[in-house]
Amino acid sequence: MPIHLSMESREILRAVIRSVTTLSDHKSEVFICAWAPNSYLLASGSGDSTTLDVDWKDDTIFASCSTGKKIHVCQMGRSTPVITFTGHENEVNAIKWDPSGELLASCSDDKTLKLWRINSERYIHNLCAHQSEIYTIKWSPAGSDSSLPNQDLLLASACFDSTVRL
């Protein structure tokens, strides 16, 4: 259904919505941008192999993945990653911290979904339920560190095989 705005509404929107600046360091299409939860820090990812996805754990720690099959956990103020996870056999498409910040999930073109702990260099679970590349993942808003503490924590994965699995 289309949304129609009156001329007055359009003028108000033009006055409120404006471009503040343009960040143009990427060399290819930009796929992702993610604000740190409580700050003005913005991370972005692009098809130029710098980063395909970014997920902030908190205001200082974030994870990133790229076509290079690796996942980097980085901390603001450090020039090298806190830890680099390896284990996927193909491009890593998405990463997501669970609500507690204890687990990091990743999905890949290798048809796997892996779970990692920041204090372990190897994945702790390797899930192989899809028949094709896994495109994205999302944790449910549940578990002890969420607004739904009595609900079980679930992880959804969406795939090029036209399925979503929990």
PDB file of N, CA and C in Angstrom, residues 110-153:
ATOM      1  N   ASP A 110      29.308 -22.199   3.269  1.00  0.00           N
ATOM      2  CA  ASP A 110      29.637 -23.623   3.400  1.00  0.00           C
ATOM      3  C   ASP A 110      28.472 -24.442   3.972  1.00  0.00           C
ATOM      4  N   LYS A 111      27.294 -23.797   4.111  1.00  0.00           N
ATOM      5  CA  LYS A 111      26.044 -24.431   4.565  1.00  0.00           C
ATOM      6  C   LYS A 111      26.040 -24.752   6.051  1.00  0.00           C
ATOM      7  N   THR A 112      26.940 -24.136   6.807  1.00  0.00           N
ATOM      8  CA  THR A 112      26.993 -24.395   8.243  1.00  0.00           C
ATOM      9  C   THR A 112      26.703 -23.140   9.046  1.00  0.00           C
ATOM     10  N   LEU A 113      26.257 -23.389  10.266  1.00  0.00           N
ATOM     11  CA  LEU A 113      26.070 -22.355  11.269  1.00  0.00           C
ATOM     12  C   LEU A 113      26.946 -22.780  12.443  1.00  0.00           C
ATOM     13  N   LYS A 114      27.804 -21.884  12.912  1.00  0.00           N
ATOM     14  CA  LYS A 114      28.727 -22.231  13.993  1.00  0.00           C
ATOM     15  C   LYS A 114      28.490 -21.306  15.188  1.00  0.00           C
ATOM     16  N   LEU A 115      28.705 -21.856  16.392  1.00  0.00           N
ATOM     17  CA  LEU A 115      28.638 -21.079  17.626  1.00  0.00           C
ATOM     18  C   LEU A 115      30.032 -21.020  18.231  1.00  0.00           C
ATOM     19  N   TRP A 116      30.407 -19.822  18.690  1.00  0.00           N
ATOM     20  CA  TRP A 116      31.746 -19.566  19.221  1.00  0.00           C
ATOM     21  C   TRP A 116      31.636 -18.930  20.600  1.00  0.00           C
ATOM     22  N   ARG A 117      32.638 -19.153  21.442  1.00  0.00           N
ATOM     23  CA  ARG A 117      32.815 -18.426  22.705  1.00  0.00           C
ATOM     24  C   ARG A 117      34.078 -17.593  22.559  1.00  0.00           C
ATOM     25  N   ILE A 118      34.037 -16.393  23.100  1.00  0.00           N
ATOM     26  CA  ILE A 118      35.168 -15.475  22.933  1.00  0.00           C
ATOM     27  C   ILE A 118      36.440 -16.021  23.585  1.00  0.00           C
ATOM     28  N   ASN A 119      36.306 -16.889  24.595  1.00  0.00           N
ATOM     29  CA  ASN A 119      37.497 -17.429  25.268  1.00  0.00           C
ATOM     30  C   ASN A 119      37.959 -18.763  24.685  1.00  0.00           C
ATOM     31  N   SER A 120      37.425 -19.134  23.522  1.00  0.00           N
ATOM     32  CA  SER A 120      37.810 -20.388  22.877  1.00  0.00           C
ATOM     33  C   SER A 120      38.148 -20.112  21.417  1.00  0.00           C
ATOM     34  N   GLU A 121      39.224 -20.678  20.938  1.00  0.00           N
ATOM     35  CA  GLU A 121      39.636 -20.408  19.562  1.00  0.00           C
ATOM     36  C   GLU A 121      38.922 -21.278  18.540  1.00  0.00           C
ATOM     37  N   ARG A 122      38.212 -22.329  18.990  1.00  0.00           N
ATOM     38  CA  ARG A 122      37.465 -23.194  18.076  1.00  0.00           C
ATOM     39  C   ARG A 122      35.978 -23.028  18.336  1.00  0.00           C
ATOM     40  N   TYR A 123      35.197 -23.315  17.319  1.00  0.00           N
ATOM     41  CA  TYR A 123      33.750 -23.255  17.503  1.00  0.00           C
ATOM     42  C   TYR A 123      33.324 -24.332  18.495  1.00  0.00           C
ATOM     43  N   ILE A 124      32.232 -24.062  19.213  1.00  0.00           N
ATOM     44  CA  ILE A 124      31.749 -25.019  20.203  1.00  0.00           C
ATOM     45  C   ILE A 124      30.602 -25.861  19.652  1.00  0.00           C
ATOM     46  N   HIS A 125      29.951 -25.396  18.592  1.00  0.00           N
ATOM     47  CA  HIS A 125      28.906 -26.169  17.910  1.00  0.00           C
ATOM     48  C   HIS A 125      29.009 -25.921  16.417  1.00  0.00           C
ATOM     49  N   ASN A 126      28.753 -26.956  15.644  1.00  0.00           N
ATOM     50  CA  ASN A 126      28.731 -26.869  14.187  1.00  0.00           C
ATOM     51  C   ASN A 126      27.403 -27.464  13.725  1.00  0.00           C
ATOM     52  N   LEU A 127      26.511 -26.628  13.227  1.00  0.00           N
ATOM     53  CA  LEU A 127      25.179 -27.072  12.826  1.00  0.00           C
ATOM     54  C   LEU A 127      25.108 -27.158  11.309  1.00  0.00           C
ATOM     55  N   CYS A 128      24.710 -28.305  10.810  1.00  0.00           N
ATOM     56  CA  CYS A 128      24.649 -28.565   9.366  1.00  0.00           C
ATOM     57  C   CYS A 128      23.230 -28.976   8.982  1.00  0.00           C
ATOM     58  N   ALA A 129      22.275 -28.070   9.038  1.00  0.00           N
ATOM     59  CA  ALA A 129      20.878 -28.426   8.780  1.00  0.00           C
ATOM     60  C   ALA A 129      20.369 -27.934   7.431  1.00  0.00           C
ATOM     61  N   HIS A 130      21.076 -27.035   6.786  1.00  0.00           N
ATOM     62  CA  HIS A 130      20.612 -26.471   5.517  1.00  0.00           C
ATOM     63  C   HIS A 130      21.224 -27.202   4.326  1.00  0.00           C
ATOM     64  N   GLN A 131      20.547 -27.086   3.195  1.00  0.00           N
ATOM     65  CA  GLN A 131      21.001 -27.718   1.956  1.00  0.00           C
ATOM     66  C   GLN A 131      21.724 -26.741   1.031  1.00  0.00           C
ATOM     67  N   SER A 132      21.784 -25.471   1.433  1.00  0.00           N
ATOM     68  CA  SER A 132      22.395 -24.451   0.594  1.00  0.00           C
ATOM     69  C   SER A 132      23.053 -23.406   1.492  1.00  0.00           C
ATOM     70  N   GLU A 133      23.576 -22.347   0.882  1.00  0.00           N
ATOM     71  CA  GLU A 133      24.259 -21.294   1.623  1.00  0.00           C
ATOM     72  C   GLU A 133      23.311 -20.639   2.624  1.00  0.00           C
ATOM     73  N   ILE A 134      23.812 -20.383   3.827  1.00  0.00           N
ATOM     74  CA  ILE A 134      23.017 -19.699   4.849  1.00  0.00           C
ATOM     75  C   ILE A 134      23.312 -18.212   4.727  1.00  0.00           C
ATOM     76  N   TYR A 135      22.248 -17.433   4.545  1.00  0.00           N
ATOM     77  CA  TYR A 135      22.397 -16.015   4.243  1.00  0.00           C
ATOM     78  C   TYR A 135      22.431 -15.138   5.492  1.00  0.00           C
ATOM     79  N   THR A 136      21.560 -15.431   6.474  1.00  0.00           N
ATOM     80  CA  THR A 136      21.494 -14.571   7.648  1.00  0.00           C
ATOM     81  C   THR A 136      21.017 -15.356   8.863  1.00  0.00           C
ATOM     82  N   ILE A 137      21.292 -14.809  10.043  1.00  0.00           N
ATOM     83  CA  ILE A 137      20.897 -15.422  11.308  1.00  0.00           C
ATOM     84  C   ILE A 137      20.392 -14.346  12.252  1.00  0.00           C
ATOM     85  N   LYS A 138      19.556 -14.757  13.220  1.00  0.00           N
ATOM     86  CA  LYS A 138      19.034 -13.806  14.204  1.00  0.00           C
ATOM     87  C   LYS A 138      18.668 -14.561  15.476  1.00  0.00           C
ATOM     88  N   TRP A 139      19.157 -14.074  16.626  1.00  0.00           N
ATOM     89  CA  TRP A 139      18.785 -14.635  17.924  1.00  0.00           C
ATOM     90  C   TRP A 139      17.407 -14.132  18.324  1.00  0.00           C
ATOM     91  N   SER A 140      16.653 -14.954  19.030  1.00  0.00           N
ATOM     92  CA  SER A 140      15.373 -14.507  19.584  1.00  0.00           C
ATOM     93  C   SER A 140      15.649 -13.576  20.757  1.00  0.00           C
ATOM     94  N   PRO A 141      14.709 -12.666  21.044  1.00  0.00           N
ATOM     95  CA  PRO A 141      14.899 -11.771  22.196  1.00  0.00           C
ATOM     96  C   PRO A 141      14.484 -12.492  23.479  1.00  0.00           C
ATOM     97  N   ALA A 142      15.213 -13.541  23.840  1.00  0.00           N
ATOM     98  CA  ALA A 142      14.863 -14.359  25.004  1.00  0.00           C
ATOM     99  C   ALA A 142      16.123 -14.754  25.747  1.00  0.00           C
ATOM    100  N   GLY A 143      15.940 -15.440  26.859  1.00  0.00           N
ATOM    101  CA  GLY A 143      17.069 -15.885  27.651  1.00  0.00           C
ATOM    102  C   GLY A 143      17.278 -15.009  28.870  1.00  0.00           C
ATOM    103  N   SER A 144      18.186 -15.410  29.724  1.00  0.00           N
ATOM    104  CA  SER A 144      18.364 -14.753  31.023  1.00  0.00           C
ATOM    105  C   SER A 144      18.765 -13.286  30.933  1.00  0.00           C
ATOM    106  N   ASP A 145      19.451 -12.880  29.889  1.00  0.00           N
ATOM    107  CA  ASP A 145      19.891 -11.484  29.760  1.00  0.00           C
ATOM    108  C   ASP A 145      19.032 -10.691  28.781  1.00  0.00           C
ATOM    109  N   SER A 146      17.736 -10.977  28.734  1.00  0.00           N
ATOM    110  CA  SER A 146      16.862 -10.304  27.777  1.00  0.00           C
ATOM    111  C   SER A 146      15.586  -9.837  28.459  1.00  0.00           C
ATOM    112  N   SER A 147      14.705  -9.256  27.663  1.00  0.00           N
ATOM    113  CA  SER A 147      13.412  -8.813  28.181  1.00  0.00           C
ATOM    114  C   SER A 147      12.444  -9.980  28.362  1.00  0.00           C
ATOM    115  N   LEU A 148      12.800 -11.165  27.877  1.00  0.00           N
ATOM    116  CA  LEU A 148      11.982 -12.376  28.027  1.00  0.00           C
ATOM    117  C   LEU A 148      12.810 -13.464  28.725  1.00  0.00           C
ATOM    118  N   PRO A 149      13.138 -13.281  30.005  1.00  0.00           N
ATOM    119  CA  PRO A 149      14.070 -14.190  30.672  1.00  0.00           C
ATOM    120  C   PRO A 149      13.562 -15.619  30.838  1.00  0.00           C
ATOM    121  N   ASN A 150      12.244 -15.827  30.791  1.00  0.00           N
ATOM    122  CA  ASN A 150      11.694 -17.170  30.992  1.00  0.00           C
ATOM    123  C   ASN A 150      11.502 -17.944  29.699  1.00  0.00           C
ATOM    124  N   GLN A 151      11.830 -17.342  28.580  1.00  0.00           N
ATOM    125  CA  GLN A 151      11.696 -18.008  27.288  1.00  0.00           C
ATOM    126  C   GLN A 151      13.031 -18.631  26.886  1.00  0.00           C
ATOM    127  N   ASP A 152      12.960 -19.729  26.166  1.00  0.00           N
ATOM    128  CA  ASP A 152      14.180 -20.354  25.655  1.00  0.00           C
ATOM    129  C   ASP A 152      14.800 -19.486  24.568  1.00  0.00           C
ATOM    130  N   LEU A 153      16.107 -19.431  24.553  1.00  0.00           N
ATOM    131  CA  LEU A 153      16.833 -18.700  23.524  1.00  0.00           C
ATOM    132  C   LEU A 153      16.848 -19.528  22.243  1.00  0.00           C
TER     133      LEU A 153
END
